[in-house]
Short mmCIF file of C-alpha atoms and ligand atoms in Angstrom, two decimals:
data_model
loop_
_atom_site.label_atom_id
_atom_site.label_comp_id
_atom_site.label_asym_id
_atom_site.label_seq_id
_atom_site.Cartn_x
_atom_site.Cartn_y
_atom_site.Cartn_z
CA MET A 1 -56.28 33.86 -79.67
CA PRO A 2 -57.57 30.31 -79.14
CA ILE A 3 -59.57 29.65 -75.98
CA TYR A 4 -58.61 26.64 -73.90
CA LYS A 5 -60.32 24.64 -71.19
CA VAL A 6 -57.92 23.64 -68.45
CA LYS A 7 -58.39 21.21 -65.55
CA LEU A 8 -57.38 22.09 -61.99
CA LYS A 9 -54.65 19.63 -60.89
CA SER A 10 -53.79 21.00 -57.46
CA LYS A 11 -53.86 24.04 -55.23
CA GLN A 12 -51.67 25.13 -52.38
CA GLU A 13 -51.25 27.99 -49.93
CA ILE A 14 -47.88 29.53 -50.80
CA ALA A 15 -47.87 32.59 -48.49
CA ALA A 16 -50.25 34.21 -46.01
CA GLY A 17 -53.67 34.48 -47.66
CA THR A 18 -52.11 33.57 -51.00
CA MET A 19 -52.79 30.47 -53.06
CA ALA A 20 -51.28 28.93 -56.17
CA PHE A 21 -53.51 26.99 -58.58
CA TYR A 22 -51.99 24.40 -60.90
CA PHE A 23 -53.66 23.35 -64.16
CA GLU A 24 -53.01 20.80 -66.86
CA LYS A 25 -51.18 22.42 -69.75
CA PRO A 26 -53.19 21.95 -72.94
CA GLU A 27 -51.52 20.32 -75.93
CA GLY A 28 -49.90 22.98 -78.14
CA PHE A 29 -50.33 25.81 -75.63
CA ALA A 30 -47.29 28.09 -75.99
CA TYR A 31 -46.55 31.30 -74.14
CA LYS A 32 -43.66 33.56 -73.22
CA ALA A 33 -42.48 33.96 -69.65
CA GLY A 34 -44.23 37.03 -68.19
CA GLN A 35 -47.48 36.76 -70.17
CA PHE A 36 -50.93 36.54 -68.63
CA ALA A 37 -54.24 34.72 -69.14
CA ASP A 38 -57.87 35.79 -68.86
CA CYS A 39 -59.41 33.08 -66.67
CA THR A 40 -63.16 32.50 -66.62
CA LEU A 41 -65.10 30.32 -64.18
CA ILE A 42 -67.57 27.98 -65.88
CA ASN A 43 -71.05 27.98 -64.25
CA PRO A 44 -69.82 29.15 -60.82
CA ALA A 45 -72.04 28.67 -57.78
CA GLU A 46 -71.97 32.43 -57.17
CA THR A 47 -70.96 35.56 -59.01
CA ASP A 48 -70.81 39.33 -58.39
CA THR A 49 -70.72 42.60 -60.30
CA GLU A 50 -67.07 42.04 -61.26
CA GLY A 51 -68.13 38.96 -63.23
CA ASN A 52 -66.59 35.52 -63.70
CA MET A 53 -63.34 36.55 -65.33
CA ARG A 54 -60.01 37.75 -63.92
CA ALA A 55 -56.62 38.34 -65.52
CA PHE A 56 -53.79 36.36 -63.94
CA SER A 57 -50.14 36.26 -64.86
CA LEU A 58 -48.88 32.81 -65.73
CA ALA A 59 -46.47 32.30 -62.84
CA SER A 60 -45.42 28.95 -64.25
CA ALA A 61 -42.40 29.03 -66.57
CA PRO A 62 -42.96 27.87 -70.15
CA TYR A 63 -40.57 24.89 -69.71
CA GLU A 64 -42.68 23.55 -66.83
CA ASP A 65 -45.28 20.92 -67.71
CA PHE A 66 -48.13 22.66 -65.89
CA LEU A 67 -49.80 26.07 -65.87
CA MET A 68 -49.96 27.93 -62.58
CA PHE A 69 -51.24 31.23 -61.31
CA ALA A 70 -51.13 32.64 -57.81
CA THR A 71 -53.42 35.13 -56.15
CA ARG A 72 -54.26 36.89 -52.92
CA MET A 73 -57.41 35.17 -51.64
CA ARG A 74 -59.64 38.13 -50.92
CA ASP A 75 -63.29 37.67 -50.10
CA THR A 76 -64.82 38.09 -53.58
CA ALA A 77 -67.24 35.71 -55.31
CA PHE A 78 -64.63 34.73 -57.91
CA LYS A 79 -62.06 33.84 -55.28
CA ARG A 80 -64.51 32.06 -52.98
CA VAL A 81 -65.40 29.79 -55.91
CA LEU A 82 -61.73 29.32 -56.81
CA LYS A 83 -60.77 28.48 -53.23
CA ILE A 84 -63.15 25.53 -52.91
CA MET A 85 -62.93 24.40 -56.56
CA ALA A 86 -62.73 20.59 -56.72
CA LEU A 87 -59.69 19.10 -58.41
CA GLY A 88 -60.57 18.17 -61.99
CA THR A 89 -62.87 21.21 -62.42
CA GLU A 90 -62.32 23.06 -65.68
CA LEU A 91 -61.99 26.78 -66.28
CA THR A 92 -61.61 28.70 -69.51
CA LEU A 93 -58.30 30.25 -70.42
CA ASP A 94 -58.07 32.99 -73.00
CA ALA A 95 -54.33 33.31 -73.45
CA PRO A 96 -51.55 34.20 -73.84
CA TYR A 97 -51.57 37.99 -73.74
CA GLY A 98 -49.12 40.73 -72.84
CA SER A 99 -45.64 42.00 -73.57
CA PHE A 100 -44.21 42.01 -70.05
CA THR A 101 -41.46 39.73 -71.33
CA LEU A 102 -37.66 39.82 -71.09
CA HIS A 103 -35.86 41.93 -73.73
CA ASN A 104 -33.58 40.16 -76.20
CA ASN A 105 -30.37 42.20 -75.92
CA ALA A 106 -28.42 40.37 -73.20
CA SER A 107 -25.89 43.20 -72.84
CA ILE A 108 -28.61 45.32 -71.17
CA PRO A 109 -29.34 44.33 -67.55
CA ALA A 110 -32.95 43.63 -66.51
CA VAL A 111 -34.20 45.07 -63.23
CA PHE A 112 -37.51 43.79 -61.84
CA LEU A 113 -39.32 45.78 -59.16
CA THR A 114 -42.22 43.83 -57.70
CA GLY A 115 -44.75 44.54 -55.00
CA GLY A 116 -46.58 41.69 -53.27
CA ILE A 117 -48.36 39.38 -55.67
CA GLY A 118 -46.79 41.37 -58.56
CA VAL A 119 -43.96 38.86 -58.35
CA THR A 120 -45.98 36.25 -60.30
CA PRO A 121 -44.81 37.06 -63.87
CA VAL A 122 -41.27 37.47 -62.60
CA ARG A 123 -41.17 33.95 -61.16
CA SER A 124 -41.86 32.76 -64.70
CA ILE A 125 -39.20 35.00 -66.25
CA VAL A 126 -36.45 34.22 -63.70
CA LEU A 127 -37.03 30.46 -63.77
CA GLN A 128 -37.15 30.39 -67.58
CA ALA A 129 -33.97 32.51 -67.89
CA THR A 130 -32.25 30.14 -65.45
CA HIS A 131 -33.47 27.07 -67.32
CA ASP A 132 -32.32 28.51 -70.67
CA LYS A 133 -29.01 29.68 -69.17
CA LEU A 134 -29.62 33.16 -70.56
CA PRO A 135 -26.64 35.51 -70.16
CA HIS A 136 -28.78 38.52 -69.07
CA LYS A 137 -27.83 40.17 -65.77
CA ILE A 138 -31.05 40.12 -63.74
CA PHE A 139 -31.81 42.02 -60.53
CA LEU A 140 -35.07 41.33 -58.72
CA PHE A 141 -36.18 43.73 -55.97
CA ASP A 142 -39.21 42.09 -54.35
CA SER A 143 -41.13 44.11 -51.76
CA ASN A 144 -43.56 42.58 -49.24
CA ASN A 145 -44.92 43.46 -45.82
CA ARG A 146 -43.39 40.38 -44.16
CA PRO A 147 -41.56 37.19 -45.21
CA GLU A 148 -44.84 35.38 -44.40
CA ASP A 149 -46.52 37.32 -47.24
CA ALA A 150 -43.80 36.83 -49.85
CA ALA A 151 -44.83 34.34 -52.54
CA PHE A 152 -42.03 32.24 -54.08
CA LEU A 153 -39.48 33.67 -51.62
CA ASP A 154 -37.52 30.40 -51.20
CA GLU A 155 -37.67 29.53 -54.89
CA LEU A 156 -36.38 32.94 -56.00
CA THR A 157 -33.68 32.96 -53.33
CA GLU A 158 -32.57 29.53 -54.60
CA ALA A 159 -32.66 30.61 -58.27
CA GLN A 160 -29.72 32.96 -57.78
CA LYS A 161 -27.57 30.03 -56.57
CA GLU A 162 -28.13 28.23 -59.87
CA ASN A 163 -28.10 31.41 -62.01
CA THR A 164 -25.10 33.52 -61.03
CA ASN A 165 -26.35 36.30 -63.36
CA CYS A 166 -29.39 36.70 -61.12
CA THR A 167 -29.47 38.74 -57.90
CA PHE A 168 -32.51 38.55 -55.60
CA ILE A 169 -33.05 41.42 -53.17
CA GLY A 170 -36.10 40.90 -50.97
CA THR A 171 -37.26 43.78 -48.82
CA MET A 172 -39.85 43.74 -46.01
CA THR A 173 -41.81 46.85 -45.09
CA GLN A 174 -43.52 45.69 -41.86
CA MET A 175 -41.05 43.45 -40.05
CA GLU A 176 -42.42 44.65 -36.69
CA THR A 177 -45.52 42.51 -37.41
CA SER A 178 -43.55 39.40 -38.43
CA SER A 179 -42.67 36.35 -36.37
CA ARG A 180 -40.05 35.16 -38.87
CA ALA A 181 -36.34 35.96 -38.96
CA TRP A 182 -35.23 38.18 -41.85
CA HIS A 183 -31.66 39.16 -42.70
CA GLY A 184 -32.38 41.02 -45.95
CA GLU A 185 -33.37 44.60 -46.72
CA THR A 186 -36.22 46.37 -44.93
CA GLY A 187 -38.40 49.30 -46.00
CA PHE A 188 -39.66 50.40 -49.38
CA ILE A 189 -37.55 50.10 -52.51
CA THR A 190 -35.59 53.37 -52.76
CA GLN A 191 -33.15 54.89 -55.20
CA ALA A 192 -30.37 54.25 -52.65
CA MET A 193 -31.30 50.56 -52.46
CA LEU A 194 -31.18 50.26 -56.25
CA LEU A 195 -27.84 52.09 -56.46
CA LYS A 196 -26.20 49.67 -54.00
CA SER A 197 -26.70 46.72 -56.37
CA ILE A 198 -26.95 48.24 -59.82
CA GLY A 199 -24.53 51.16 -59.96
CA ASN A 200 -25.44 53.02 -63.16
CA LEU A 201 -29.24 53.29 -62.95
CA THR A 202 -29.66 54.61 -66.51
CA LEU A 203 -28.33 51.43 -68.15
CA PRO A 204 -30.93 48.71 -67.41
CA ILE A 205 -34.42 48.05 -68.68
CA TYR A 206 -36.83 48.13 -65.73
CA TYR A 207 -39.90 45.96 -65.25
CA ILE A 208 -42.38 47.04 -62.55
CA ALA A 209 -45.25 44.75 -61.50
CA GLY A 210 -47.77 45.21 -58.73
CA PRO A 211 -50.68 47.32 -57.56
CA ARG A 212 -51.13 50.71 -59.26
CA VAL A 213 -49.77 52.80 -56.35
CA MET A 214 -46.63 50.72 -56.20
CA VAL A 215 -46.08 50.94 -59.97
CA GLN A 216 -46.48 54.74 -59.83
CA ALA A 217 -44.11 55.12 -56.87
CA MET A 218 -41.41 53.03 -58.61
CA ARG A 219 -41.75 54.98 -61.85
CA GLU A 220 -41.26 58.24 -59.93
CA ILE A 221 -38.10 56.92 -58.28
CA LEU A 222 -36.72 55.85 -61.64
CA ASN A 223 -37.63 59.10 -63.38
CA GLU A 224 -35.95 61.07 -60.58
CA ALA A 225 -32.84 58.95 -61.12
CA GLY A 226 -32.83 59.96 -64.79
CA VAL A 227 -34.21 56.71 -66.22
CA ASN A 228 -35.94 57.26 -69.56
CA ASP A 229 -39.59 56.11 -69.73
CA ASP A 230 -38.65 54.10 -72.85
CA ASN A 231 -36.69 51.81 -70.53
CA ILE A 232 -39.55 51.24 -68.06
CA ARG A 233 -42.11 48.49 -68.64
CA THR A 234 -45.03 47.99 -66.29
CA GLU A 235 -47.69 45.42 -65.43
CA GLU A 236 -50.41 47.02 -63.32
CA PHE A 237 -52.44 44.54 -61.30
CA SER A 238 -55.87 46.16 -61.43
CA GLY A 239 -58.15 45.26 -58.53
CA TYR A 240 -55.59 45.74 -55.73
C1 FAD B 1 -52.21 41.87 -66.68
C2 FAD B 1 -52.71 41.53 -65.29
C3 FAD B 1 -52.14 40.49 -64.60
C4 FAD B 1 -52.59 40.17 -63.31
N1 FAD B 1 -52.01 39.13 -62.63
C5 FAD B 1 -52.43 38.82 -61.40
C6 FAD B 1 -51.83 37.75 -60.67
O1 FAD B 1 -50.92 37.06 -61.15
N2 FAD B 1 -52.31 37.49 -59.43
C7 FAD B 1 -53.31 38.24 -58.86
O2 FAD B 1 -53.69 37.98 -57.73
N3 FAD B 1 -53.89 39.23 -59.51
C8 FAD B 1 -53.48 39.55 -60.77
N4 FAD B 1 -54.09 40.57 -61.45
C9 FAD B 1 -55.25 41.26 -60.82
C10 FAD B 1 -56.47 40.35 -60.95
O3 FAD B 1 -56.94 40.37 -62.28
C11 FAD B 1 -57.63 40.81 -60.04
O4 FAD B 1 -58.03 42.10 -60.40
C12 FAD B 1 -57.23 40.83 -58.59
O5 FAD B 1 -56.77 39.54 -58.21
C13 FAD B 1 -58.41 41.26 -57.70
O6 FAD B 1 -59.46 40.37 -57.87
P1 FAD B 1 -60.53 40.19 -56.70
O7 FAD B 1 -61.51 39.16 -57.14
O8 FAD B 1 -59.81 39.99 -55.39
O9 FAD B 1 -61.18 41.60 -56.57
P2 FAD B 1 -62.25 42.28 -57.54
O10 FAD B 1 -63.60 41.65 -57.36
O11 FAD B 1 -61.68 42.33 -58.92
O12 FAD B 1 -62.22 43.67 -56.84
C14 FAD B 1 -62.64 44.84 -57.46
C15 FAD B 1 -62.39 45.97 -56.51
O13 FAD B 1 -63.02 45.70 -55.25
C16 FAD B 1 -62.18 46.08 -54.17
N5 FAD B 1 -61.99 44.95 -53.23
C17 FAD B 1 -62.50 43.72 -53.36
N6 FAD B 1 -62.18 42.96 -52.31
C18 FAD B 1 -61.44 43.71 -51.49
C19 FAD B 1 -60.80 43.48 -50.24
N7 FAD B 1 -60.90 42.32 -49.58
N8 FAD B 1 -60.09 44.49 -49.71
C20 FAD B 1 -59.99 45.67 -50.35
N9 FAD B 1 -60.59 45.94 -51.52
C21 FAD B 1 -61.30 44.99 -52.08
C22 FAD B 1 -60.92 46.56 -54.76
O14 FAD B 1 -60.92 47.98 -54.68
C23 FAD B 1 -60.94 46.16 -56.20
O15 FAD B 1 -60.43 47.19 -57.02
C24 FAD B 1 -53.66 40.91 -62.73
C25 FAD B 1 -54.25 41.96 -63.45
C26 FAD B 1 -53.79 42.27 -64.70
C27 FAD B 1 -54.46 43.37 -65.46
#
């Protein structure tokens, strides 16, 4: 895989403690929605035992003219450097990798189950499917503590207006700590919540993205509902 150097164009807080970083897209760089990049800091001012490299999903969609990833800004050397990185600074991108990409057969629905920052590859997939007017039925169940924590909430809510094949179901697990109004689902993603929107749970291909515990919990729910492991694809965000 070729290695690219990419320049930081802008950065923005997109949810509580969560930032998106936008980079120039190198000439000839091609990727599929849902893939990820290994990002390495070049000569950072500080480093720690985890090193200067992290894997990040490309949250930008391939049709967009920039590359973007989004991350929870925890207090690690890598993220401290990233947070204060001057615009124009370069980092190294080893990419694209991964097969967390939408299946081809449009007669099979796609169900995405995301936890927190696990929504990043799914932003790319949903926006690209909408742009390409793909006929796939898409359901996105996106779980967060509070609306304040939910990255891309407005964008994904809007996407279903443009793409009538797409249904966005946000759910909040700690609304008692929120100061925002929320009229959607609350609590963890359950089999009952899935059944309400999907009906036959054994038909779709499922895509789970998020921290390991969340991925495991979702797989258990699906297995209990009779979903075959062959129809479950996962992206585990190590480090959370
Ligand atoms: C394929 C793939 C795609 C990914 N995509 C994304 C993405 O799009 N966005 C994203 O944010 N991450 C993504 N990740 C995870 C990402 O690579 C990092 O592991 C993650 O962001 C954590 O990095 P860190 O610097 O905060 O912590 P690290 O320095 O990597 O932390 C290592 C360990 O220290 C502990 N730790 C460190 N800080 C804290 C803290 N404040 N609180 C609790 N525990 C802590 C944790 O136990 C963690 O396991 C992806 C991972 C993979 C494998």
